[in-house]
mmCIF file of C-alpha atoms in Angstrom:
data_model
loop_
_atom_site.group_PDB
_atom_site.id
_atom_site.type_symbol
_atom_site.label_atom_id
_atom_site.label_comp_id
_atom_site.label_asym_id
_atom_site.label_seq_id
_atom_site.Cartn_x
_atom_site.Cartn_y
_atom_site.Cartn_z
ATOM 1 C CA ASP A 1 -0.039 -0.095 -0.100
ATOM 2 C CA THR A 2 1.439 3.373 -1.042
ATOM 3 C CA GLY A 3 -0.895 5.583 1.117
ATOM 4 C CA VAL A 4 -0.116 7.764 4.006
ATOM 5 C CA SER A 5 1.088 5.868 7.066
ATOM 6 C CA GLN A 6 1.177 6.815 10.669
ATOM 7 C CA ASP A 7 2.711 5.191 13.645
ATOM 8 C CA PRO A 8 1.579 4.375 16.259
ATOM 9 C CA ARG A 9 -2.080 4.127 15.895
ATOM 10 C CA HIS A 10 -2.897 4.528 19.537
ATOM 11 C CA LYS A 11 -0.922 5.881 22.327
ATOM 12 C CA ILE A 12 -1.955 6.055 25.882
ATOM 13 C CA THR A 13 0.410 8.195 28.105
ATOM 14 C CA LYS A 14 0.396 9.749 31.594
ATOM 15 C CA ARG A 15 -0.012 13.563 32.089
ATOM 16 C CA GLY A 16 3.666 15.100 31.844
ATOM 17 C CA GLN A 17 5.203 12.427 29.663
ATOM 18 C CA ASN A 18 6.553 13.194 26.288
ATOM 19 C CA VAL A 19 5.217 11.394 23.096
ATOM 20 C CA THR A 20 6.316 11.212 19.288
ATOM 21 C CA PHE A 21 4.248 10.533 16.520
ATOM 22 C CA ARG A 22 5.546 9.635 13.105
ATOM 23 C CA CYS A 23 4.175 10.085 9.677
ATOM 24 C CA ASP A 24 5.443 8.691 6.423
ATOM 25 C CA PRO A 25 3.673 10.475 3.464
ATOM 26 C CA ILE A 26 3.025 9.038 -0.151
ATOM 27 C CA SER A 27 6.414 8.796 -1.937
ATOM 28 C CA GLU A 28 7.408 11.991 -3.714
ATOM 29 C CA HIS A 29 4.705 14.135 -2.041
ATOM 30 C CA ASN A 30 6.593 17.053 -1.050
ATOM 31 C CA ARG A 31 3.836 18.890 0.958
ATOM 32 C CA LEU A 32 2.813 17.453 4.500
ATOM 33 C CA TYR A 33 0.370 18.581 7.073
ATOM 34 C CA TRP A 34 -0.489 17.905 10.664
ATOM 35 C CA TYR A 35 -3.872 18.062 11.828
ATOM 36 C CA ARG A 36 -5.505 17.577 15.198
ATOM 37 C CA GLN A 37 -9.131 16.253 15.622
ATOM 38 C CA THR A 38 -11.004 16.058 18.927
ATOM 39 C CA LEU A 39 -14.280 14.343 19.522
ATOM 40 C CA GLY A 40 -17.231 15.683 17.529
ATOM 41 C CA GLN A 41 -15.254 18.022 15.653
ATOM 42 C CA GLY A 42 -13.572 18.298 12.142
ATOM 43 C CA PRO A 43 -9.840 18.283 11.978
ATOM 44 C CA GLU A 44 -7.835 21.480 12.609
ATOM 45 C CA PHE A 45 -4.623 22.485 10.992
ATOM 46 C CA LEU A 46 -1.555 22.477 12.980
ATOM 47 C CA THR A 47 1.650 22.648 10.785
ATOM 48 C CA TYR A 48 2.632 22.411 7.188
ATOM 49 C CA PHE A 49 5.937 21.465 5.530
ATOM 50 C CA GLN A 50 7.253 22.113 2.178
ATOM 51 C CA ASN A 51 9.940 19.508 1.537
ATOM 52 C CA GLU A 52 11.999 19.812 4.829
ATOM 53 C CA ALA A 53 10.971 23.368 5.490
ATOM 54 C CA GLN A 54 8.184 24.183 8.040
ATOM 55 C CA LEU A 55 6.439 27.207 6.530
ATOM 56 C CA GLU A 56 3.179 27.696 8.633
ATOM 57 C CA LYS A 57 2.316 26.739 12.257
ATOM 58 C CA SER A 58 -1.198 27.268 13.703
ATOM 59 C CA ARG A 59 -1.832 29.136 16.894
ATOM 60 C CA LEU A 60 -3.000 25.610 18.184
ATOM 61 C CA LEU A 61 0.698 24.428 17.938
ATOM 62 C CA SER A 62 1.879 25.522 21.532
ATOM 63 C CA ASP A 63 5.517 25.655 22.540
ATOM 64 C CA ARG A 64 5.110 21.980 23.817
ATOM 65 C CA PHE A 65 4.641 21.049 20.319
ATOM 66 C CA SER A 66 7.430 20.366 17.931
ATOM 67 C CA ALA A 67 7.335 18.899 14.351
ATOM 68 C CA GLU A 68 10.222 18.027 12.027
ATOM 69 C CA ARG A 69 10.714 16.692 8.634
ATOM 70 C CA PRO A 70 14.408 16.343 8.521
ATOM 71 C CA LYS A 71 14.988 14.848 5.086
ATOM 72 C CA GLY A 72 11.786 16.164 3.277
ATOM 73 C CA SER A 73 10.368 12.618 3.675
ATOM 74 C CA PHE A 74 8.802 11.327 6.796
ATOM 75 C CA SER A 75 7.912 13.685 9.660
ATOM 76 C CA THR A 76 7.617 13.492 13.494
ATOM 77 C CA LEU A 77 5.193 15.299 15.737
ATOM 78 C CA GLU A 78 6.405 15.496 19.419
ATOM 79 C CA ILE A 79 4.386 16.705 22.343
ATOM 80 C CA GLN A 80 6.351 17.257 25.409
ATOM 81 C CA ARG A 81 4.768 17.490 29.005
ATOM 82 C CA THR A 82 1.500 16.197 27.766
ATOM 83 C CA GLU A 83 -1.635 17.454 29.325
ATOM 84 C CA GLN A 84 -5.355 15.949 29.204
ATOM 85 C CA GLY A 85 -6.317 18.586 26.824
ATOM 86 C CA ASP A 86 -3.943 17.032 24.262
ATOM 87 C CA SER A 87 -5.981 13.930 24.048
ATOM 88 C CA ALA A 88 -6.933 13.675 20.297
ATOM 89 C CA MET A 89 -6.495 12.219 17.105
ATOM 90 C CA TYR A 90 -3.499 13.447 15.368
ATOM 91 C CA LEU A 91 -3.963 13.094 11.633
ATOM 92 C CA CYS A 92 -1.136 13.513 8.795
ATOM 93 C CA ALA A 93 -1.673 14.426 5.008
ATOM 94 C CA SER A 94 0.552 14.678 2.191
ATOM 95 C CA SER A 95 0.053 16.191 -1.307
ATOM 96 C CA PRO A 96 2.008 16.705 -4.430
ATOM 97 C CA ARG A 97 3.117 20.241 -5.357
ATOM 98 C CA THR A 98 0.763 22.213 -7.508
ATOM 99 C CA SER A 99 1.049 25.492 -8.934
ATOM 100 C CA GLY A 100 -2.110 27.393 -9.816
ATOM 101 C CA GLY A 101 -5.143 25.450 -10.282
ATOM 102 C CA PRO A 102 -7.594 24.153 -7.685
ATOM 103 C CA GLY A 103 -5.083 23.499 -5.157
ATOM 104 C CA ASP A 104 -3.414 20.298 -3.895
ATOM 105 C CA THR A 105 -5.647 17.375 -3.084
ATOM 106 C CA GLN A 106 -4.688 16.131 0.512
ATOM 107 C CA TYR A 107 -4.339 12.390 1.215
ATOM 108 C CA PHE A 108 -4.595 11.537 5.095
ATOM 109 C CA GLY A 109 -3.375 8.675 6.905
ATOM 110 C CA PRO A 110 -5.378 6.883 9.296
ATOM 111 C CA GLY A 111 -4.247 9.009 12.498
ATOM 112 C CA THR A 112 -2.716 8.251 15.849
ATOM 113 C CA ARG A 113 -5.348 8.383 18.609
ATOM 114 C CA LEU A 114 -3.660 9.967 21.896
ATOM 115 C CA THR A 115 -5.223 9.508 25.283
ATOM 116 C CA VAL A 116 -3.512 11.305 28.023
ATOM 117 C CA LEU A 117 -4.377 9.784 31.539
ATOM 118 C CA ASP B 1 -12.027 30.784 2.922
ATOM 119 C CA ALA B 2 -15.454 31.160 2.776
ATOM 120 C CA LYS B 3 -17.663 29.409 5.551
ATOM 121 C CA THR B 4 -19.980 26.652 4.692
ATOM 122 C CA THR B 5 -23.250 25.127 6.514
ATOM 123 C CA GLN B 6 -24.176 21.790 6.380
ATOM 124 C CA PRO B 7 -27.118 19.916 8.048
ATOM 125 C CA PRO B 8 -25.509 17.944 11.207
ATOM 126 C CA SER B 9 -27.166 14.561 10.035
ATOM 127 C CA MET B 10 -29.111 12.979 7.258
ATOM 128 C CA ASP B 11 -30.377 9.442 6.717
ATOM 129 C CA CYS B 12 -30.383 7.359 3.651
ATOM 130 C CA ALA B 13 -31.777 3.957 2.570
ATOM 131 C CA GLU B 14 -29.290 1.643 1.019
ATOM 132 C CA GLY B 15 -29.350 1.567 -2.673
ATOM 133 C CA ARG B 16 -31.164 5.111 -2.741
ATOM 134 C CA ALA B 17 -29.320 8.190 -3.748
ATOM 135 C CA ALA B 18 -27.926 10.118 -1.037
ATOM 136 C CA ASN B 19 -28.197 13.971 -1.545
ATOM 137 C CA LEU B 20 -25.957 16.094 0.947
ATOM 138 C CA PRO B 21 -26.406 19.842 0.555
ATOM 139 C CA CYS B 22 -23.984 22.616 1.505
ATOM 140 C CA ASN B 23 -24.411 26.311 1.586
ATOM 141 C CA HIS B 24 -21.434 28.651 0.776
ATOM 142 C CA SER B 25 -23.228 31.899 0.307
ATOM 143 C CA THR B 26 -20.075 34.026 0.666
ATOM 144 C CA ILE B 27 -17.856 32.053 -1.761
ATOM 145 C CA SER B 28 -15.518 34.027 -3.796
ATOM 146 C CA GLY B 29 -15.356 33.800 -7.556
ATOM 147 C CA ASN B 30 -11.981 31.842 -7.492
ATOM 148 C CA GLU B 31 -12.849 29.531 -4.523
ATOM 149 C CA TYR B 32 -13.376 25.912 -5.142
ATOM 150 C CA VAL B 33 -15.730 23.656 -3.487
ATOM 151 C CA TYR B 34 -14.163 20.523 -1.986
ATOM 152 C CA TRP B 35 -15.875 17.405 -0.516
ATOM 153 C CA TYR B 36 -14.185 15.072 1.817
ATOM 154 C CA ARG B 37 -15.708 12.352 3.907
ATOM 155 C CA GLN B 38 -14.373 10.508 7.138
ATOM 156 C CA ILE B 39 -15.626 7.061 8.000
ATOM 157 C CA HIS B 40 -15.531 6.264 11.674
ATOM 158 C CA SER B 41 -11.749 6.086 13.104
ATOM 159 C CA GLN B 42 -10.260 6.672 9.820
ATOM 160 C CA GLY B 43 -8.533 9.760 8.279
ATOM 161 C CA PRO B 44 -10.543 11.986 5.948
ATOM 162 C CA GLN B 45 -10.777 10.787 2.325
ATOM 163 C CA TYR B 46 -11.023 13.049 -0.670
ATOM 164 C CA ILE B 47 -14.179 12.811 -2.642
ATOM 165 C CA ILE B 48 -14.587 15.371 -5.372
ATOM 166 C CA HIS B 49 -14.183 19.050 -6.151
ATOM 167 C CA GLY B 50 -15.262 21.744 -8.562
ATOM 168 C CA LEU B 51 -15.614 25.376 -9.492
ATOM 169 C CA LYS B 52 -18.495 26.097 -11.513
ATOM 170 C CA ASN B 53 -19.469 23.000 -13.557
ATOM 171 C CA ASN B 54 -20.947 19.783 -12.313
ATOM 172 C CA GLU B 55 -18.503 17.148 -11.698
ATOM 173 C CA THR B 56 -18.522 13.420 -11.780
ATOM 174 C CA ASN B 57 -16.161 10.718 -10.791
ATOM 175 C CA GLU B 58 -16.220 7.131 -9.744
ATOM 176 C CA MET B 59 -17.361 8.109 -6.387
ATOM 177 C CA ALA B 60 -19.801 10.824 -6.730
ATOM 178 C CA SER B 61 -21.211 13.705 -8.563
ATOM 179 C CA LEU B 62 -21.015 17.453 -7.466
ATOM 180 C CA ILE B 63 -23.871 19.977 -8.525
ATOM 181 C CA ILE B 64 -23.101 23.583 -8.160
ATOM 182 C CA THR B 65 -25.869 26.043 -8.432
ATOM 183 C CA GLU B 66 -25.385 28.654 -11.059
ATOM 184 C CA ASP B 67 -24.755 31.480 -8.402
ATOM 185 C CA ARG B 68 -22.315 29.300 -6.786
ATOM 186 C CA LYS B 69 -23.972 29.862 -3.193
ATOM 187 C CA SER B 70 -24.662 26.338 -2.690
ATOM 188 C CA SER B 71 -23.901 22.697 -3.815
ATOM 189 C CA THR B 72 -25.028 19.269 -3.515
ATOM 190 C CA LEU B 73 -22.907 15.966 -3.286
ATOM 191 C CA ILE B 74 -24.857 13.025 -4.826
ATOM 192 C CA LEU B 75 -23.989 9.411 -3.938
ATOM 193 C CA PRO B 76 -26.041 7.690 -6.563
ATOM 194 C CA HIS B 77 -26.433 4.272 -5.030
ATOM 195 C CA ALA B 78 -25.695 4.529 -1.306
ATOM 196 C CA THR B 79 -24.206 1.466 0.402
ATOM 197 C CA LEU B 80 -23.441 0.672 4.196
ATOM 198 C CA ARG B 81 -19.954 1.548 3.555
ATOM 199 C CA ASP B 82 -20.962 5.195 2.777
ATOM 200 C CA THR B 83 -21.966 5.917 6.402
ATOM 201 C CA ALA B 84 -19.618 8.609 7.367
ATOM 202 C CA VAL B 85 -19.061 12.328 8.189
ATOM 203 C CA TYR B 86 -18.993 14.410 5.064
ATOM 204 C CA TYR B 87 -17.395 17.702 4.739
ATOM 205 C CA CYS B 88 -17.935 20.452 2.499
ATOM 206 C CA ILE B 89 -14.936 22.957 2.145
ATOM 207 C CA VAL B 90 -14.246 26.082 0.239
ATOM 208 C CA ARG B 91 -10.674 26.814 -0.816
ATOM 209 C CA ALA B 92 -8.861 29.438 -2.565
ATOM 210 C CA PRO B 93 -6.839 28.555 -5.484
ATOM 211 C CA ASP B 94 -3.270 26.902 -4.755
ATOM 212 C CA SER B 95 -1.173 30.301 -4.446
ATOM 213 C CA GLY B 96 1.431 28.444 -2.236
ATOM 214 C CA TYR B 97 -0.106 26.300 -0.066
ATOM 215 C CA SER B 98 -3.602 25.918 1.283
ATOM 216 C CA THR B 99 -4.707 24.194 4.454
ATOM 217 C CA LEU B 100 -8.169 22.517 4.740
ATOM 218 C CA THR B 101 -10.599 24.086 7.085
ATOM 219 C CA PHE B 102 -12.992 21.636 8.287
ATOM 220 C CA GLY B 103 -16.445 22.297 9.874
ATOM 221 C CA LYS B 104 -18.553 19.656 11.684
ATOM 222 C CA GLY B 105 -19.880 18.097 8.457
ATOM 223 C CA THR B 106 -22.852 15.933 7.894
ATOM 224 C CA MET B 107 -23.203 12.719 9.518
ATOM 225 C CA LEU B 108 -24.733 10.534 6.780
ATOM 226 C CA LEU B 109 -26.296 7.154 8.196
ATOM 227 C CA VAL B 110 -27.047 4.602 5.475
ATOM 228 C CA SER B 111 -29.352 1.968 6.647
ATOM 229 C CA PRO B 112 -30.304 -1.313 5.268
#
């Protein structure tokens, strides 16, 4: 399968612990997005990478959150000192670069569900 | 990006057409209408997008009104696997990058 993959699928942690999630985008997709989704809500944008450059961060991305995409391929999202409010589904999406036109079609992974106890 | 309004839930009988409406009265002339869906515990899945003309692909049809203030996503023969939350999103053309702004969507329940 050549879709977007995320690991782990589920993570349970205690408040105050650090967690790291990984996203492997579709091969040769140079755009990568992270979203967060809480229960009953649609996904909310967190951050965006063009190749290895992090070009945009949402205000939702507090200083406890950090994302990297070191070689322009896979990406990691780390949350430090987790809080119960961080419990959510963390979704990764990738897309090929386009210029002009209708905008890129984003392909989502299955998400990582985080539960902070 | 313009805001969209969708009914919170809809029901559909299996095998019948599911027509999901979306209002986007403040849409700008260059903004596209996108539809995604999210099956329970999965990531969102792209369905279709359009600008002015009606569009059809293997998954669905998109009907956009002439004034572009509303649209309807049509699943011609709904199956139980189409049960999902359907999101209507309005986006500007790609001028660099463009995130997706999701609302709460419409929960479509397809019943036997």
